[in-house]
XYZ file of C-alpha atoms in Angstrom:
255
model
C 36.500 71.751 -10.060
C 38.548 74.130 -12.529
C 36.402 76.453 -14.587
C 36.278 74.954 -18.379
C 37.360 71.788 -17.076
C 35.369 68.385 -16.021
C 36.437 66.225 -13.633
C 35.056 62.242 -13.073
C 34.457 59.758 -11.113
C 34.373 56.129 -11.296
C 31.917 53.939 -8.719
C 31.657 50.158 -8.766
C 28.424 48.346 -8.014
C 27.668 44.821 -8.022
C 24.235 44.812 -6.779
C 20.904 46.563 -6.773
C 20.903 49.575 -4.581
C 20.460 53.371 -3.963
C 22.639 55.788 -4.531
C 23.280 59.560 -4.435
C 25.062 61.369 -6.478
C 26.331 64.498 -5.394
C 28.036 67.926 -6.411
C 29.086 70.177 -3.952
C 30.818 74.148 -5.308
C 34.201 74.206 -4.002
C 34.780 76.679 -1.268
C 36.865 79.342 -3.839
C 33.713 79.689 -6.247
C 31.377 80.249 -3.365
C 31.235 84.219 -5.600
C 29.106 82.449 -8.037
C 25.890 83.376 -8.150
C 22.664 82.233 -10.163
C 23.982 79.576 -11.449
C 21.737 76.984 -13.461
C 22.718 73.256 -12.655
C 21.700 70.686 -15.121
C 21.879 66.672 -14.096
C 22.272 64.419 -16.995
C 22.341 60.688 -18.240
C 24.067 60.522 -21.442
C 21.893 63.366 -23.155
C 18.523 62.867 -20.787
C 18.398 65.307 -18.537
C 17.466 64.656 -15.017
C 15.413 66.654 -12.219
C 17.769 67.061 -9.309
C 15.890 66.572 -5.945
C 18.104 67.604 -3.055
C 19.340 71.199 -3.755
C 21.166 73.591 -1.154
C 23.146 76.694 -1.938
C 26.489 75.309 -3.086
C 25.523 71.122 -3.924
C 23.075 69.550 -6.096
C 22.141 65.582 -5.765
C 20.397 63.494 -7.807
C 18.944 59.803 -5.817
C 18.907 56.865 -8.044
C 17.681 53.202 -6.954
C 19.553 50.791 -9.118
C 18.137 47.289 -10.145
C 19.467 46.289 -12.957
C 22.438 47.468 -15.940
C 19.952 50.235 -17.966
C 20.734 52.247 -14.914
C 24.479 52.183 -15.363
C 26.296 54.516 -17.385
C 28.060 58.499 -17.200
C 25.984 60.849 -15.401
C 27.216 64.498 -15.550
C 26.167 67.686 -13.520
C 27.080 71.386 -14.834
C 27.092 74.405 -13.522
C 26.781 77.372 -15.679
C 26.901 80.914 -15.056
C 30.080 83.267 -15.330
C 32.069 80.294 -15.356
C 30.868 76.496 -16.530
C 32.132 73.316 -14.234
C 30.916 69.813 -15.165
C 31.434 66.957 -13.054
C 31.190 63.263 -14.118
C 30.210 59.615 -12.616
C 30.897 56.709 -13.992
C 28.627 54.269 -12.710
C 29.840 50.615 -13.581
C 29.989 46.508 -12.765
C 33.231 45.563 -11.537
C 35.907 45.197 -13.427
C 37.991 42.263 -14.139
C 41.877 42.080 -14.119
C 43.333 39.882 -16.968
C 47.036 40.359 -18.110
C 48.269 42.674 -20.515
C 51.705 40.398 -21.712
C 51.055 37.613 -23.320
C 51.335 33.791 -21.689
C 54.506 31.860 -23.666
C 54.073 27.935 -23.779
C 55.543 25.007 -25.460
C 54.094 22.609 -27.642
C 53.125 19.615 -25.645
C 52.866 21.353 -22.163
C 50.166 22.736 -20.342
C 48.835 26.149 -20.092
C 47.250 28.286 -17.134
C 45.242 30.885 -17.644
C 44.183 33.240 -14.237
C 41.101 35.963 -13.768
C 40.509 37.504 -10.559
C 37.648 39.953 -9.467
C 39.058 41.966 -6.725
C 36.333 43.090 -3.916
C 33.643 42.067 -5.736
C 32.117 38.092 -6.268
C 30.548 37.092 -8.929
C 27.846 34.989 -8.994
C 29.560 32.843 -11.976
C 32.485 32.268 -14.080
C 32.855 31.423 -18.038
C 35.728 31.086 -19.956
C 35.605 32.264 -23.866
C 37.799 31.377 -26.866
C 37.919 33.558 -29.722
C 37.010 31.622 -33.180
C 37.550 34.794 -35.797
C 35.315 37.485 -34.368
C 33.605 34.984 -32.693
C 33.630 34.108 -28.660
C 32.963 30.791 -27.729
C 32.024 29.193 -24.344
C 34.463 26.698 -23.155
C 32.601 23.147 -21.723
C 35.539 21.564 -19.727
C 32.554 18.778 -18.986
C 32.679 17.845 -23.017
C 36.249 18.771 -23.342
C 37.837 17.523 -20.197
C 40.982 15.596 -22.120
C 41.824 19.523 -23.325
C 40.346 21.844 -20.493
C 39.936 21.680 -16.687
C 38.417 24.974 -14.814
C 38.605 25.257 -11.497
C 37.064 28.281 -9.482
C 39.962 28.745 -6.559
C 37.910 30.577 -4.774
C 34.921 33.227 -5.058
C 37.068 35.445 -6.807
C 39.555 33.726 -8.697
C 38.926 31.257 -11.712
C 41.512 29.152 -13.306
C 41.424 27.854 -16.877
C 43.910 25.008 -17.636
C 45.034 23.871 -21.297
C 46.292 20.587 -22.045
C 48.581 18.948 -24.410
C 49.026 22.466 -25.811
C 48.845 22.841 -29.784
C 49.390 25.725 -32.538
C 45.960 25.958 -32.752
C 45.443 26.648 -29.022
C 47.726 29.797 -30.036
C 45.225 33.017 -29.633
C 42.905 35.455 -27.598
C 40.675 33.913 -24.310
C 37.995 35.715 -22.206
C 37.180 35.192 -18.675
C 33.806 36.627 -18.095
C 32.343 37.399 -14.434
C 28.317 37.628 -14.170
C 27.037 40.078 -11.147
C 23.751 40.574 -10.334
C 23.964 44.163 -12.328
C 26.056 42.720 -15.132
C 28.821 41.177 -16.964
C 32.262 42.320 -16.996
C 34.840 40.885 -19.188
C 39.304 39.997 -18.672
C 41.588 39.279 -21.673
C 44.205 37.160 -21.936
C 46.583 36.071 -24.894
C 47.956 32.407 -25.174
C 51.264 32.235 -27.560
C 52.141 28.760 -28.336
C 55.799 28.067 -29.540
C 57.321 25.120 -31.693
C 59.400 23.197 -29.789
C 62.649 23.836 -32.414
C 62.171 27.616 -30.785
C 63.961 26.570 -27.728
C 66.513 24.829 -29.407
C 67.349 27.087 -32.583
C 69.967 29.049 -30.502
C 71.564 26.132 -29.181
C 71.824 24.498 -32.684
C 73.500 27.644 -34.247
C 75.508 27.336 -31.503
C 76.366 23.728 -31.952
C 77.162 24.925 -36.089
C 79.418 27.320 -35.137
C 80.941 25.117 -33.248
C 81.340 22.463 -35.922
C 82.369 24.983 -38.648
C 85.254 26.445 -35.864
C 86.353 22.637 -35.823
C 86.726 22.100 -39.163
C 88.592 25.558 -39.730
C 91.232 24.132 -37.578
C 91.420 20.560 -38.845
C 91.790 21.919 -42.296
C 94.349 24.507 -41.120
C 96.239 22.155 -39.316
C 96.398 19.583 -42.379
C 97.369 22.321 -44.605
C 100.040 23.597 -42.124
C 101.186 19.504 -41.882
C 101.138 19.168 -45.637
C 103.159 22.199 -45.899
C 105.536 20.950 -43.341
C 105.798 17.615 -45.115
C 106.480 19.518 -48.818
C 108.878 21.635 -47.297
C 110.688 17.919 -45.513
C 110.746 16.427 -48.617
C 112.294 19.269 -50.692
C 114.506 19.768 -48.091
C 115.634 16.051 -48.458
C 115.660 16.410 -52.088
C 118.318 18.985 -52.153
C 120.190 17.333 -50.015
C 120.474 14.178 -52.287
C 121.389 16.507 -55.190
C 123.982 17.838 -53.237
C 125.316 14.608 -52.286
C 125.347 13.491 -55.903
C 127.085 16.414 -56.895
C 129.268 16.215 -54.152
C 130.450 13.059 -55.019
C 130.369 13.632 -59.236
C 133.209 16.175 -58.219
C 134.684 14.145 -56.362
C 135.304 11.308 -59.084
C 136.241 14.048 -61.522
C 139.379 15.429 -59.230
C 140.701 11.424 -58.902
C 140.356 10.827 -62.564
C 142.656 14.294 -63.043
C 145.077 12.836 -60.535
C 145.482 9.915 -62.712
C 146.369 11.161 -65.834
C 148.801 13.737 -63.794
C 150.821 10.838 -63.107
C-alpha cells in the first residue's frame, strides 16, 4: 500500500472454515527495514504466526459470527502502512427505489442472495421501530411467500391497502449469520392515476363553455345589431313617407 494510507478488503463467508489472512510489502518498500507489524481485531491485538521477510499472516478457524469482523495489520517503521479485512456473511441485494402500487392490486416484493444459499428465508414488516415476522400460514388471504429457488425469495401482497404502505425486510440465515435486504412498498390512492386525466377533462369543459358563451354573446350581438338595423330602417321609411305627404299637401294649396 501507500505510506499514511490503509487499504481494505472485503471477504464473504457463509460457513465455518479456516482462513489466512495475509500481508505481503509491496516490491517498492522492500528498503524498509525493522519494521514492527502488529495484527489486530478491532483493538485486540493478535500474535501473527507465519512471518517471512516482506509478509505477515495471521490463521483463523471460523465457527461461528464472534469471529467476524475488521482485522487490520500495520507496519511501522520510517513509514506506517495498514491494511484491512473485512470479514463478513453474505450480503443481500434488496432495491434502493421504491415499489409503486395501486390500491386494490397486488404487490411483489424480490430478495436474492447471489453465490451464497441460505439455509432459510423470513420476511419482516416494520411496525414503528419494530420488525415483525410475516406468517403467510396465518395470513394467507394477505401474504403468499414463495422461495423460487435457493437463492431467491418472493413475498406477495394482496388486496393492497394504505396501511400496507411502508418499509419490509427480507432476512437470509447462514450457518455464520444473518444478513438483512430492504425494500420500500408505496401504496397510491386510486384518484392518483386519474387526477391528471380529470384536470384534463376540466380544462376541457371550461374551454367549452368559453366558446359557447362567446359564441352566444357574438349571436346576441349579431341579433342587437339586426334589429337596430331594422329599426332604422322603419324610421326611415316613416320619415320617408311623412315627407312625402307634406310635398302633396303643398301641391294642393298651389293650385
Amino acid at each position: 500500500g501507500v505510506s499514511g494510507t490503509s487499504i481494505g478488503k472485503n471477504i464473504t463467508l457463509d460457513s465455518a472454515t479456516r482462513i489466512e489472512l495475509s500481508c505481503r510489502l509491496d516490491n517498492k518498500y522492500s528498503h524498509l527495514k525493522s519494521l514492527q507489524v502488529t495484527w489486530k481485531r478491532g483493538n485486540e491485538t493478535i500474535r501473527h504466526i507465519n512471518k517471512t521477510e516482506t509478509s505477515w499472516s495471521i490463521q483463523l478457524r471460523i465457527l461461528d459470527n464472534s469471529k467476524l469482523g475488521s482485522y487490520s495489520c500495520t507496519l511501522k517503521g520510517e513509514e506506517e502502512i495498514r491494511a484491512m479485512f473485512h470479514l463478513q456473511v453474505p450480503k443481500i441485494e434488496g432495491r434502493e427505489k421504491p415499489i409503486v402500487s395501486y390500491e386494490g392490486d397486488t404487490a411483489v416484493m424480490i430478495c436474492k442472495s447471489f453465490g451464497y444459499t441460505p439455509i432459510a428465508w423470513t420476511w419482516y414488516i416494520t411496525n414503528g421501530s419494530e420488525q415483525i415476522a410475516i406468517n403467510d400460514t396465518l395470513l394467507a388471504d394477505k401474504y403468499v411467500i414463495n422461495r423460487i429457488s435457493a437463492n431467491v425469495t418472493h413475498l406477495k401482497i394482496l388486496k393492497l391497502t394504505k396501511e400496507d404502505d411502508g418499509v419490509y425486510w427480507c432476512e437470509a440465515a447462514f450457518e455464520l449469520g444473518k444478513s438483512k435486504g430492504k425494500l420500500k412498498l408505496k401504496v397510491l390512492s386510486l384518484m392518483v392515476p386519474l387526477k391528471p386525466f380529470l384536470a384534463i377533462v376540466a380544462e376541457v369543459v371550461i374551454l367549452v363553455t368559453i366558446v359557447f358563451l362567446c359564441e352566444m354573446y357574438s349571436k346576441k350581438k349579431e341579433k342587437r345589431a339586426e334589429d337596430e338595423k331594422e329599426f332604422d330602417q322603419v324610421e326611415q321609411l316613416k320619415s320617408e313617407e311623412s315627407n312625402g305627404l307634406e310635398n302633396s299637401s303643398a301641391r294642393h294649396r298651389k293650385i
